[in-house]
Structures are given as structure tokens and as C-alpha cells.
Short mmCIF file of N, CA and C and ligand atoms in Angstrom, two decimals:
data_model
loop_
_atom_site.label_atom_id
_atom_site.label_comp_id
_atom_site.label_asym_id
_atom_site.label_seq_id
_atom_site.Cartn_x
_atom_site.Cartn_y
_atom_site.Cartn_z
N UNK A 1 82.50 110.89 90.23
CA UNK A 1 82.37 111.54 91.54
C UNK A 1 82.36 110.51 92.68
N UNK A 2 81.66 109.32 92.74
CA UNK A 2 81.21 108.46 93.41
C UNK A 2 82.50 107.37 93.50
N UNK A 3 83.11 107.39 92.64
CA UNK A 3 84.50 106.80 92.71
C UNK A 3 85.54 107.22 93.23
N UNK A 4 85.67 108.98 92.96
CA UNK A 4 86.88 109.15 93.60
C UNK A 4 86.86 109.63 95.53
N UNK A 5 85.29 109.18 95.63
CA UNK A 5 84.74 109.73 96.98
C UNK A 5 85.33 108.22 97.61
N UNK A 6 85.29 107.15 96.85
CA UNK A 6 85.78 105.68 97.34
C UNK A 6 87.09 105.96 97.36
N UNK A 7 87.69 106.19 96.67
CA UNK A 7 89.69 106.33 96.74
C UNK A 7 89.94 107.05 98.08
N UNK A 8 88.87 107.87 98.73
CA UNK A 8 89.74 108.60 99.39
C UNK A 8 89.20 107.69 100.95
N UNK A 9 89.01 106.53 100.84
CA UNK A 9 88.62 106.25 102.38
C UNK A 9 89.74 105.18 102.42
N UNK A 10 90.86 105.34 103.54
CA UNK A 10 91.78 104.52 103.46
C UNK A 10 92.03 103.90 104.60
N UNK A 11 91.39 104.15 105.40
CA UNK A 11 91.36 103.73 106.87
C UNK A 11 90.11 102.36 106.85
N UNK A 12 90.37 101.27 107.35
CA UNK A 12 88.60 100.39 107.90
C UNK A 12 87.81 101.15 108.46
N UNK A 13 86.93 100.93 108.05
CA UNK A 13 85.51 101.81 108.59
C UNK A 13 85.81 101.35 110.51
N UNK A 14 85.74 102.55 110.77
CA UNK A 14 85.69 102.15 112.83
C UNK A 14 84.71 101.49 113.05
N UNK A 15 83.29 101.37 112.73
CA UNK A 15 82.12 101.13 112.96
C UNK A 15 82.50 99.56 112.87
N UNK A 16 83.35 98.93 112.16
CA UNK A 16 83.31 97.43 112.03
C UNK A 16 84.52 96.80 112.53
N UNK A 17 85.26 98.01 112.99
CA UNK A 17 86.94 97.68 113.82
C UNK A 17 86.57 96.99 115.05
N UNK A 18 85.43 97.80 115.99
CA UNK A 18 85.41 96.73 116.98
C UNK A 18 85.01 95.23 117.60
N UNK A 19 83.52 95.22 116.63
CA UNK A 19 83.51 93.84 116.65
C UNK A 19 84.55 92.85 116.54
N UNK A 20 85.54 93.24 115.48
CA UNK A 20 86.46 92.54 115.12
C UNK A 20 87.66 92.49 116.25
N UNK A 21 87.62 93.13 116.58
CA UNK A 21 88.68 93.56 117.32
C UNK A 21 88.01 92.61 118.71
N UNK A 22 86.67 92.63 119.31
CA UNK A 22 86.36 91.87 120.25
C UNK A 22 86.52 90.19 119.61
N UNK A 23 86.22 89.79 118.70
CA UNK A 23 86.35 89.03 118.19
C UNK A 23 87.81 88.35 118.19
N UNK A 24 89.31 88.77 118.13
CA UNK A 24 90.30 88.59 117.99
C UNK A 24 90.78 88.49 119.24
N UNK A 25 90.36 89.32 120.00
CA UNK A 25 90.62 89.68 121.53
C UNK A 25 90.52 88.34 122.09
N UNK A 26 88.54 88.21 121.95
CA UNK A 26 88.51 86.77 121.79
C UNK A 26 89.08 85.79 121.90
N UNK A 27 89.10 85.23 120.61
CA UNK A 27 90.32 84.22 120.17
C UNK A 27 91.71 83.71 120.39
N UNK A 28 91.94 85.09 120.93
CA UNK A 28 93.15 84.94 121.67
C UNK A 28 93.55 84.42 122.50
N UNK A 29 92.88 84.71 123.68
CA UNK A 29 92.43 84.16 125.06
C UNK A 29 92.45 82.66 124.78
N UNK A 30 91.45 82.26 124.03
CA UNK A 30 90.97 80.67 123.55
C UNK A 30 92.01 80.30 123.33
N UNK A 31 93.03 81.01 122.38
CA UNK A 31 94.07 79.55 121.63
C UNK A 31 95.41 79.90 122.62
N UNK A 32 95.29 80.87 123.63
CA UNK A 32 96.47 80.49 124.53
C UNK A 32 95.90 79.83 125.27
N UNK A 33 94.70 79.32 126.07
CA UNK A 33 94.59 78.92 126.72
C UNK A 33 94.63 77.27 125.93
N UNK A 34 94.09 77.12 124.89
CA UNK A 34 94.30 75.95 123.95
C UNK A 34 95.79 75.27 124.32
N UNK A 35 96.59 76.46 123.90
CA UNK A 35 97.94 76.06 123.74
C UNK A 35 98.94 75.39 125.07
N UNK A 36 97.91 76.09 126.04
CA UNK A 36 99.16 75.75 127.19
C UNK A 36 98.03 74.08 127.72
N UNK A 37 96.92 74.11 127.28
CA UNK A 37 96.40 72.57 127.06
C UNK A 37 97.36 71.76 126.52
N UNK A 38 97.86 71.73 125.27
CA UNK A 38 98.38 71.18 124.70
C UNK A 38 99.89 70.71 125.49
N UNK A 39 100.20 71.94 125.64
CA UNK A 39 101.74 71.70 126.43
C UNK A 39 101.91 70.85 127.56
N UNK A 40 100.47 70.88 128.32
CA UNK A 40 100.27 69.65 129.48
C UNK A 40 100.38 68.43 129.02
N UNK A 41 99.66 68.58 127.70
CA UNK A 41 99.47 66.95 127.28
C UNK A 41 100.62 66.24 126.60
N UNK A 42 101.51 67.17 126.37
CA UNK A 42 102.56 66.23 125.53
C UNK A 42 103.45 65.17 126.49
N UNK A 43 103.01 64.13 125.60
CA UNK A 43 103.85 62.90 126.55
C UNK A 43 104.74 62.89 126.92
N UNK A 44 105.90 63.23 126.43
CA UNK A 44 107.37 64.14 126.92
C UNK A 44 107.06 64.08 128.34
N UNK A 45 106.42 64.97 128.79
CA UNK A 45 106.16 65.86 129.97
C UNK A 45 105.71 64.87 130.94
N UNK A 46 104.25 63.47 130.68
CA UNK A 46 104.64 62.84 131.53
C UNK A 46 105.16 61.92 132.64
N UNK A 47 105.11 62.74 133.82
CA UNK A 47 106.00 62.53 134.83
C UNK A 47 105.58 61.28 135.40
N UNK A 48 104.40 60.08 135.25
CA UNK A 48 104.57 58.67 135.19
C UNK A 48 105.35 58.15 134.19
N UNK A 49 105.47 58.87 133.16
CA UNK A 49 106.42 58.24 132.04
C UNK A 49 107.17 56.79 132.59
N UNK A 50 106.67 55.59 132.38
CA UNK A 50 107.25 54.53 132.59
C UNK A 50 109.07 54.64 131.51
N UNK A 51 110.09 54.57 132.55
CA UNK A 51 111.38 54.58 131.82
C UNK A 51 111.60 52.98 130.72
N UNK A 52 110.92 52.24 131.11
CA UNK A 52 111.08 50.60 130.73
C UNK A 52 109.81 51.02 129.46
N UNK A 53 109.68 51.43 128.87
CA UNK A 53 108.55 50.93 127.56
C UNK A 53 108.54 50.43 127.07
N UNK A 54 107.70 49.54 126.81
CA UNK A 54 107.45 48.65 125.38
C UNK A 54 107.83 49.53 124.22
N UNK A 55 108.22 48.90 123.36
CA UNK A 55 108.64 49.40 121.73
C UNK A 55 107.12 49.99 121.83
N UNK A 56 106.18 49.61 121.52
CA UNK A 56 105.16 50.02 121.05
C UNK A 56 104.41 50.97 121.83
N UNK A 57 104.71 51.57 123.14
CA UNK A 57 104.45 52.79 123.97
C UNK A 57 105.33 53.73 123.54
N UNK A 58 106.76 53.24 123.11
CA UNK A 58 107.19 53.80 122.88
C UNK A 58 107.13 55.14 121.52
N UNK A 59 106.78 54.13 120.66
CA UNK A 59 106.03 54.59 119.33
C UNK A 59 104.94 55.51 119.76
N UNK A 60 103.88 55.44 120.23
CA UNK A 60 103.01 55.77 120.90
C UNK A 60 102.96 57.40 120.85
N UNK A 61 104.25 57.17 121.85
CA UNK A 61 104.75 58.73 122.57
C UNK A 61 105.65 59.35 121.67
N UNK A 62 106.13 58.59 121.32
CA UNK A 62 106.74 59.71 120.03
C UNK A 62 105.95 60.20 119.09
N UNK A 63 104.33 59.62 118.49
CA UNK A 63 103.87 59.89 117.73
C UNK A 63 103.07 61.35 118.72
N UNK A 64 102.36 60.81 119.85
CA UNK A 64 101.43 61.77 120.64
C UNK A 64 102.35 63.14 120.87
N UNK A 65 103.85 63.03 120.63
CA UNK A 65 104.57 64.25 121.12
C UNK A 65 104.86 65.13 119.96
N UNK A 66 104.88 64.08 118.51
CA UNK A 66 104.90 65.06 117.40
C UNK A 66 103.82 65.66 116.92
N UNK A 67 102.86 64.86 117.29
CA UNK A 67 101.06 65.41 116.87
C UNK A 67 101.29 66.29 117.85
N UNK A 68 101.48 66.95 119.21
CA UNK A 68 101.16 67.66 119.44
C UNK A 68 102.18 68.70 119.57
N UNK A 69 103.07 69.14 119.04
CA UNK A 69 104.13 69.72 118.28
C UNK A 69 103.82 70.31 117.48
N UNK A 70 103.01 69.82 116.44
CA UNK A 70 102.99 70.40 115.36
C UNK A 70 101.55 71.12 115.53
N UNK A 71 100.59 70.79 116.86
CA UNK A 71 99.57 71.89 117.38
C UNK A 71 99.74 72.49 117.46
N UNK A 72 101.13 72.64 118.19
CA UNK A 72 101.53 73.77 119.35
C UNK A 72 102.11 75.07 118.58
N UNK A 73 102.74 74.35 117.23
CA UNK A 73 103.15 75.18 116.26
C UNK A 73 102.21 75.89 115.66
N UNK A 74 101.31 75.07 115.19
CA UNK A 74 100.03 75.82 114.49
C UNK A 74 99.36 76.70 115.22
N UNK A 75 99.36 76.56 116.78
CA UNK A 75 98.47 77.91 117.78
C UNK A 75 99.26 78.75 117.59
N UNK A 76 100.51 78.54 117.99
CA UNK A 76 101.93 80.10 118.00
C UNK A 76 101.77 80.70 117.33
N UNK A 77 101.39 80.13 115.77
CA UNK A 77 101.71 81.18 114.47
C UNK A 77 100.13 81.60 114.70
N UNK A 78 98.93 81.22 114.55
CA UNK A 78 98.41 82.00 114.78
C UNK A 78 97.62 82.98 115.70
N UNK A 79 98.35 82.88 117.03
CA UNK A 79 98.49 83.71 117.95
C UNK A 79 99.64 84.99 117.77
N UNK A 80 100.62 84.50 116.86
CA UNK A 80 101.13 85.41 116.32
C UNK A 80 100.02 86.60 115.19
N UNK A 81 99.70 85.67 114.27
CA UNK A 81 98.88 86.51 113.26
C UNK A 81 98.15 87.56 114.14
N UNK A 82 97.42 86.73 115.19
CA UNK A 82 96.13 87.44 115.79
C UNK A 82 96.88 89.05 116.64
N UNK A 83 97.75 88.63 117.17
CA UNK A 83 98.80 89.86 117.83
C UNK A 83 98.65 90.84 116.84
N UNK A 84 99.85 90.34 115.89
CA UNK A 84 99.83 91.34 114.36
C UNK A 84 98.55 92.46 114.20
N UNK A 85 97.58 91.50 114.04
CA UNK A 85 96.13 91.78 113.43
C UNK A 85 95.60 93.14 114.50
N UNK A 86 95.95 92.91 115.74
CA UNK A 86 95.34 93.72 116.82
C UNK A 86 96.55 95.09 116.91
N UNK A 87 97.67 95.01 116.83
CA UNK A 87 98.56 95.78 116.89
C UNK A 87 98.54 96.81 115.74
N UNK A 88 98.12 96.32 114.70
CA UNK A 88 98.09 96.79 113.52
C UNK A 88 96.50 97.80 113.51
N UNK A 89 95.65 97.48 114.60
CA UNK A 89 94.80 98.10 114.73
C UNK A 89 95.11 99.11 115.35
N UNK A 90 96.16 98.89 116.38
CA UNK A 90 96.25 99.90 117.42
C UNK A 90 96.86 101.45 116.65
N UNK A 91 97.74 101.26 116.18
CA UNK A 91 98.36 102.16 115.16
C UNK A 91 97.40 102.41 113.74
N UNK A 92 96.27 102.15 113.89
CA UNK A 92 95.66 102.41 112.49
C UNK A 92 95.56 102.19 111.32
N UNK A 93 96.30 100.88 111.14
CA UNK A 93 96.66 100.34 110.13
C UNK A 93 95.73 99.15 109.72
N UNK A 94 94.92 98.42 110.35
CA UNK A 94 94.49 97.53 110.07
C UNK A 94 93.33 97.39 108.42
N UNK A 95 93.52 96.57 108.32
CA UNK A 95 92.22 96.21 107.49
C UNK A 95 93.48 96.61 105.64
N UNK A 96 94.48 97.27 105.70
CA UNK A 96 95.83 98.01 105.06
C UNK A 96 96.63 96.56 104.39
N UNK A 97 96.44 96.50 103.02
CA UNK A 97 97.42 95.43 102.61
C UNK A 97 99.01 95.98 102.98
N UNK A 98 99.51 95.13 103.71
CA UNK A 98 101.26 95.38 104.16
C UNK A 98 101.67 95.62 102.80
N UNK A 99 101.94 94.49 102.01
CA UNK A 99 102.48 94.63 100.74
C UNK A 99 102.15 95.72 99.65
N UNK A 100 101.11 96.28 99.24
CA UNK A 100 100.93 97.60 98.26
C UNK A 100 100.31 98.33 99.03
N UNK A 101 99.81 98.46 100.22
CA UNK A 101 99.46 99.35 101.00
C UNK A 101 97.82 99.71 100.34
N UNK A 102 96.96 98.83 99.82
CA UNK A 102 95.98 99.11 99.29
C UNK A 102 94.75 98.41 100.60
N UNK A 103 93.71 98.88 100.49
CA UNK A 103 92.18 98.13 101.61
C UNK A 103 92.76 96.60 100.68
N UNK A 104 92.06 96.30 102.55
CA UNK A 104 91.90 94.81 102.11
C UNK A 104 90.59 94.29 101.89
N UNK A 105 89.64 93.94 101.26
CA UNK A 105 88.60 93.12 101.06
C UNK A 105 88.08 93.00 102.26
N UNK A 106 86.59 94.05 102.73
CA UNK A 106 86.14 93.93 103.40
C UNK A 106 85.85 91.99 103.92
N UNK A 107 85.32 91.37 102.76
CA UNK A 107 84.70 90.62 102.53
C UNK A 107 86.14 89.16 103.23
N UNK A 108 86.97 89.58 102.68
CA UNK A 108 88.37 88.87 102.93
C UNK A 108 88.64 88.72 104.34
N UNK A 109 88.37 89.94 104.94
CA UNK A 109 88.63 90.60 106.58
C UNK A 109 87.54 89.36 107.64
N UNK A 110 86.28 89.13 106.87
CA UNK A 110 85.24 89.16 107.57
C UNK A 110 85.41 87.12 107.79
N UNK A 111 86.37 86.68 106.77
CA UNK A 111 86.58 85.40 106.62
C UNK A 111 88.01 84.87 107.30
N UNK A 112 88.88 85.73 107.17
CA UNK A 112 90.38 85.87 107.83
C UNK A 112 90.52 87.19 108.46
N UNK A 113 89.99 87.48 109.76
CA UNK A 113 90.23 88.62 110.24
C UNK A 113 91.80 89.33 110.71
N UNK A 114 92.28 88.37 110.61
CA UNK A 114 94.04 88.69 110.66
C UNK A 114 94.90 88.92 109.35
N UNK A 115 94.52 88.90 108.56
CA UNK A 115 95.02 88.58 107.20
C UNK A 115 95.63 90.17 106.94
N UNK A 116 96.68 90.03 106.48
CA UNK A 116 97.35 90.85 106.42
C UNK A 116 97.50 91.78 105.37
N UNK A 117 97.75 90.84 104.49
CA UNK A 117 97.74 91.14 102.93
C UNK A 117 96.37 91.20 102.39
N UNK A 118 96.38 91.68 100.94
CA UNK A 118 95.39 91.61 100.38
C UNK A 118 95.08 90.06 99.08
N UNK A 119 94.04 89.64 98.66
CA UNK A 119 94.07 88.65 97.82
C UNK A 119 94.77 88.47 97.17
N UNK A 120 95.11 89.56 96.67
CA UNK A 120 96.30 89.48 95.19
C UNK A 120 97.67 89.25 96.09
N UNK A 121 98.15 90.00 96.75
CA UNK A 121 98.75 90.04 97.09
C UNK A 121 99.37 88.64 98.12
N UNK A 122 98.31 88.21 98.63
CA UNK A 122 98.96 86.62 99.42
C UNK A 122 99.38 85.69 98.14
N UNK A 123 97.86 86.03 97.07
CA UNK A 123 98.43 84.86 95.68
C UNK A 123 99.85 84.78 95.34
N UNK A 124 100.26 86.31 95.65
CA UNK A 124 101.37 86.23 94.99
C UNK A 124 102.70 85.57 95.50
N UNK A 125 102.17 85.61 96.85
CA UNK A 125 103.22 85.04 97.93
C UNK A 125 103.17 83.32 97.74
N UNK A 126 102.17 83.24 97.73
CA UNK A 126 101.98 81.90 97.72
C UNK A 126 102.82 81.26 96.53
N UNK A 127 102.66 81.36 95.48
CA UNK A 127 103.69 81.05 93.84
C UNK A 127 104.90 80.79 94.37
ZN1 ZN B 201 98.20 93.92 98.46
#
């Protein structure tokens, strides 16, 4: 009885959608505002940029422009996720493994609130 009263709840409980949802909202804010930090700082950009560099400024700035490249990459994607995560709320879907369409691990949610998939299901991606 008590089991098939669990099968039938397929939606995230609302009661715990919004925290989360303030939470992401959150975060969001933070890592764009992170991100367009980042975009100031890349040496590329600046505009003292001595044209005459030493080899070794030179190095410098190529290293400071790929380190922060590969930030800038890492905020996008998960400013992407976090989008996903909120959109997916909006339509009712959240908390919904994409892949078998099964709940995702409350417990999973509460550690990766964007996470899309379910455990099994990222493992599997991952292989
Ligand atoms: Zn799944």
C-alpha cells in the first residue's frame, strides 16, 4: 500500500522547489556577475598592454588569458546548467531524470541542485 502510494508522486515536492529555486536564482546572479569579472581581467583585453614585451610577459599573458578562458568556460556551462535547472522548474519538470524520466534523488538534488539526470543515469553517461 505504502509503496504504491510512493510510485504515484512524480512531481518534486513544491514545499522544497522554492528554496531551491531561490537558491539557483541565487547563484546565478553570482556567477554572471563572476563571469563578466573574469572577462575584465583577461590580459588580452588590457588596453596598457605594452606592444614591446619581454618573452617572459609575454608568457605571462598567454598563460593569465588561458587560465582565464578556461574560467570563463567553466561559469558558461554552469550558468547554462543553472538556466536548465530553473526552466525545467518552470514547466514542472524539475527534480525528473531527462534520461528515464524517473525522480531524481532527493538527496542528489540537495548536493547538485541542477543535475539533471539521475545517479544511474549520469554513471552511465559518464562510461
Ligand atoms: Zn535516469
Amino acid at each position: 500500500m505504502i509503496k504504491e502510494k510512493k510510485e504515484m508522486i512524480l512531481a518534486f515536492p513544491k514545499r522544497l522547489l522554492s528554496p531551491i529555486k531561490l537558491f539557483l536564482e541565487k547563484e546565478l546572479v553570482h556567477l554572471k556577475r563572476k563571469k563578466k569579472q573574469l572577462k575584465k581581467e583577461d590580459p588580452f583585453l588590457d588596453e596598457n598592454r605594452a606592444s614591446e614585451n619581454s618573452l617572459e610577459e609575454d608568457l605571462d599573458e598567454q598563460i593569465g588569458h588561458f587560465d582565464n578562458e578556461v574560467k570563463v568556460k567553466f561559469l558558461s556551462k554552469q550558468i547554462a546548467q543553472f538556466r536548465t535547472a530553473l526552466t525545467r522548474m518552470k514547466i514542472g519538470k524539475y527534480g525528473i531524470c531527462e534520461k528515464c524520466g524517473k525522480m531524481i534523488d532527493t538527496e542528489r538534488l540537495m548536493v547538485k541542485p541542477d543535475a539533471t539526470t539521475c545517479i544511474k543515469c549520469s554513471k552511465e553517461s559518464e562510461i
